[in-house]
Amino acid sequence: MAVTEHRGTVMACRLHIIVNQPEAGVAVDRAIGLLHRLESLWSRFLPDSDITRINNDAGTPVAVAPQTIALVEIMREAWDLTQGRYDPTLLPILVAIGYATSKLDPTMSTVLPSGPHRIGHVDEIAVDPHRLTVTIPTGVALDPGGIGKGLAADMAVALLLECGVDGALVSIGGDLTVAGTAPEPDGWRINIERADPDPTPLCRAMIDHGGVATSSTRSRRWESDGRHRHHAIDPATGAQSDTDLATVTVFAANGWRAEAFATGALLAGSEAVIAYLDSHRLSGFAITSDGHILRTDDLADLELIDAGAR
């Protein structure tokens, strides 16, 4: 069956859209427009984004777009669902250890108000959906991170279906959401990447709906104070996680849930990751730092592409 496809860049990531309908350019253009709109609202690197304004005016209600209301509500829900393993308030730690500048555009930086800063207190974030305001506690700063990508993919797929297409896939940086009728009878054929700086396909899967996300200690790496750094912070310690997992991939009902639980699973480490996924009734697999693959029972027949995983 003929499809409409688009490749580009959004949110400092590779964007891939597949629509199960020929000549669906108008619908795809609307989805692209939405994604760039969400980036302008949610990027911590843009001085006039909703997220930056919320962070700059902590303790004060800040008027934001409806999409940002949805994002912050999802952040709070994800924090609750993962018992705090996903925490959207870790931005001051990331900035302090050297992740203040966009990896795509070095001229774009996160500038936080002067401290002291705090992490946690997610349950104290106030969202008023009627007045369209968000209030965060003093000293707290939000970072959408991966969950922003997952929710953006969810919203873009929903918009494409509203435009009347039969089915759609939206991938942002390899993390994706699919819904509707797939081009193939068995579902959507997806390649799952390692999330390394130069991502290569690790395995292939068929899904009929939902979200897939990978969290990794191998992507978004940098050096600071003579140390190799990565963006996986353990909220329990406030320090860079010492997990022995390189990547975790999670299949969930939608993109933002996959993102949140992939973060939580990565922090679990190799001894607990499968029990963690099973406890949340999720499918997924993990790759240890020495290349061993661990998977939930329902993925026993997962088709590996990269022979380096074992």
PDB file of N, CA and C in Angstrom, residues 202 244-249 270 273-274 284-297 299-300 304 306-310:
ATOM      1  N   LEU A 202      19.049  -2.228  16.370  1.00  0.00           N
ATOM      2  CA  LEU A 202      19.344  -3.322  17.273  1.00  0.00           C
ATOM      3  C   LEU A 202      18.415  -4.503  17.030  1.00  0.00           C
ATOM      4  N   ASP A 244      24.122  -0.298  35.547  1.00  0.00           N
ATOM      5  CA  ASP A 244      24.961  -1.106  34.663  1.00  0.00           C
ATOM      6  C   ASP A 244      24.258  -1.417  33.346  1.00  0.00           C
ATOM      7  N   LEU A 245      23.149  -0.718  33.078  1.00  0.00           N
ATOM      8  CA  LEU A 245      22.444  -0.889  31.812  1.00  0.00           C
ATOM      9  C   LEU A 245      22.869   0.205  30.838  1.00  0.00           C
ATOM     10  N   ALA A 246      23.055  -0.185  29.584  1.00  0.00           N
ATOM     11  CA  ALA A 246      23.374   0.790  28.540  1.00  0.00           C
ATOM     12  C   ALA A 246      22.100   1.395  27.953  1.00  0.00           C
ATOM     13  N   THR A 247      21.098   0.536  27.691  1.00  0.00           N
ATOM     14  CA  THR A 247      19.830   1.015  27.147  1.00  0.00           C
ATOM     15  C   THR A 247      18.697   0.153  27.671  1.00  0.00           C
ATOM     16  N   VAL A 248      17.520   0.763  27.745  1.00  0.00           N
ATOM     17  CA  VAL A 248      16.278   0.041  28.027  1.00  0.00           C
ATOM     18  C   VAL A 248      15.233   0.524  27.038  1.00  0.00           C
ATOM     19  N   THR A 249      14.530  -0.409  26.414  1.00  0.00           N
ATOM     20  CA  THR A 249      13.439  -0.090  25.498  1.00  0.00           C
ATOM     21  C   THR A 249      12.139  -0.624  26.085  1.00  0.00           C
ATOM     22  N   SER A 270      20.502  -4.049  36.003  1.00  0.00           N
ATOM     23  CA  SER A 270      20.269  -5.343  35.354  1.00  0.00           C
ATOM     24  C   SER A 270      19.587  -6.353  36.268  1.00  0.00           C
ATOM     25  N   VAL A 273      15.642  -4.955  36.450  1.00  0.00           N
ATOM     26  CA  VAL A 273      14.920  -4.311  35.365  1.00  0.00           C
ATOM     27  C   VAL A 273      13.726  -5.130  34.890  1.00  0.00           C
ATOM     28  N   ILE A 274      13.873  -6.438  34.750  1.00  0.00           N
ATOM     29  CA  ILE A 274      12.757  -7.245  34.246  1.00  0.00           C
ATOM     30  C   ILE A 274      11.647  -7.315  35.297  1.00  0.00           C
ATOM     31  N   GLY A 284       9.347  -5.142  27.406  1.00  0.00           N
ATOM     32  CA  GLY A 284      10.555  -4.373  27.171  1.00  0.00           C
ATOM     33  C   GLY A 284      11.792  -5.244  27.195  1.00  0.00           C
ATOM     34  N   PHE A 285      12.905  -4.634  26.852  1.00  0.00           N
ATOM     35  CA  PHE A 285      14.179  -5.329  26.920  1.00  0.00           C
ATOM     36  C   PHE A 285      15.270  -4.323  27.257  1.00  0.00           C
ATOM     37  N   ALA A 286      16.368  -4.861  27.760  1.00  0.00           N
ATOM     38  CA  ALA A 286      17.488  -4.020  28.175  1.00  0.00           C
ATOM     39  C   ALA A 286      18.785  -4.601  27.647  1.00  0.00           C
ATOM     40  N   ILE A 287      19.762  -3.724  27.425  1.00  0.00           N
ATOM     41  CA  ILE A 287      21.100  -4.136  27.032  1.00  0.00           C
ATOM     42  C   ILE A 287      22.057  -3.684  28.123  1.00  0.00           C
ATOM     43  N   THR A 288      22.821  -4.609  28.676  1.00  0.00           N
ATOM     44  CA  THR A 288      23.777  -4.254  29.714  1.00  0.00           C
ATOM     45  C   THR A 288      24.995  -3.565  29.103  1.00  0.00           C
ATOM     46  N   SER A 289      25.801  -2.978  29.961  1.00  0.00           N
ATOM     47  CA  SER A 289      26.976  -2.256  29.467  1.00  0.00           C
ATOM     48  C   SER A 289      27.968  -3.185  28.781  1.00  0.00           C
ATOM     49  N   ASP A 290      27.908  -4.500  29.083  1.00  0.00           N
ATOM     50  CA  ASP A 290      28.801  -5.444  28.394  1.00  0.00           C
ATOM     51  C   ASP A 290      28.096  -6.204  27.278  1.00  0.00           C
ATOM     52  N   GLY A 291      26.876  -5.746  26.880  1.00  0.00           N
ATOM     53  CA  GLY A 291      26.261  -6.255  25.665  1.00  0.00           C
ATOM     54  C   GLY A 291      25.258  -7.377  25.828  1.00  0.00           C
ATOM     55  N   HIS A 292      24.953  -7.793  27.027  1.00  0.00           N
ATOM     56  CA  HIS A 292      23.950  -8.847  27.209  1.00  0.00           C
ATOM     57  C   HIS A 292      22.541  -8.268  27.108  1.00  0.00           C
ATOM     58  N   ILE A 293      21.654  -9.047  26.508  1.00  0.00           N
ATOM     59  CA  ILE A 293      20.276  -8.601  26.343  1.00  0.00           C
ATOM     60  C   ILE A 293      19.375  -9.311  27.354  1.00  0.00           C
ATOM     61  N   LEU A 294      18.534  -8.546  28.004  1.00  0.00           N
ATOM     62  CA  LEU A 294      17.542  -9.057  28.950  1.00  0.00           C
ATOM     63  C   LEU A 294      16.185  -8.656  28.420  1.00  0.00           C
ATOM     64  N   ARG A 295      15.191  -9.544  28.535  1.00  0.00           N
ATOM     65  CA  ARG A 295      13.887  -9.220  27.951  1.00  0.00           C
ATOM     66  C   ARG A 295      12.762  -9.838  28.756  1.00  0.00           C
ATOM     67  N   THR A 296      11.601  -9.204  28.662  1.00  0.00           N
ATOM     68  CA  THR A 296      10.419  -9.791  29.283  1.00  0.00           C
ATOM     69  C   THR A 296      10.016 -11.035  28.493  1.00  0.00           C
ATOM     70  N   ASP A 297       9.295 -11.940  29.150  1.00  0.00           N
ATOM     71  CA  ASP A 297       8.999 -13.241  28.549  1.00  0.00           C
ATOM     72  C   ASP A 297       8.268 -13.126  27.216  1.00  0.00           C
ATOM     73  N   LEU A 299       8.713 -11.177  24.893  1.00  0.00           N
ATOM     74  CA  LEU A 299       9.601 -10.774  23.799  1.00  0.00           C
ATOM     75  C   LEU A 299      10.675 -11.827  23.523  1.00  0.00           C
ATOM     76  N   ALA A 300      10.405 -13.056  23.902  1.00  0.00           N
ATOM     77  CA  ALA A 300      11.394 -14.124  23.704  1.00  0.00           C
ATOM     78  C   ALA A 300      11.761 -14.294  22.238  1.00  0.00           C
ATOM     79  N   LEU A 304      16.469  -9.987  16.618  1.00  0.00           N
ATOM     80  CA  LEU A 304      17.674  -9.181  16.756  1.00  0.00           C
ATOM     81  C   LEU A 304      18.311  -8.936  15.395  1.00  0.00           C
ATOM     82  N   ASP A 306      21.334  -6.658  15.370  1.00  0.00           N
ATOM     83  CA  ASP A 306      22.729  -6.408  15.717  1.00  0.00           C
ATOM     84  C   ASP A 306      23.291  -7.635  16.444  1.00  0.00           C
ATOM     85  N   ALA A 307      24.194  -8.309  15.813  1.00  0.00           N
ATOM     86  CA  ALA A 307      24.755  -9.517  16.422  1.00  0.00           C
ATOM     87  C   ALA A 307      25.636  -9.201  17.622  1.00  0.00           C
ATOM     88  N   GLY A 308      25.959  -7.925  17.858  1.00  0.00           N
ATOM     89  CA  GLY A 308      26.781  -7.562  19.007  1.00  0.00           C
ATOM     90  C   GLY A 308      26.052  -7.731  20.319  1.00  0.00           C
ATOM     91  N   ALA A 309      24.731  -7.744  20.294  1.00  0.00           N
ATOM     92  CA  ALA A 309      23.964  -7.978  21.520  1.00  0.00           C
ATOM     93  C   ALA A 309      23.799  -9.476  21.702  1.00  0.00           C
ATOM     94  N   ARG A 310      23.836  -9.934  22.980  1.00  0.00           N
ATOM     95  CA  ARG A 310      23.798 -11.386  23.198  1.00  0.00           C
ATOM     96  C   ARG A 310      23.015 -11.709  24.469  1.00  0.00           C
TER      97      ARG A 310
END
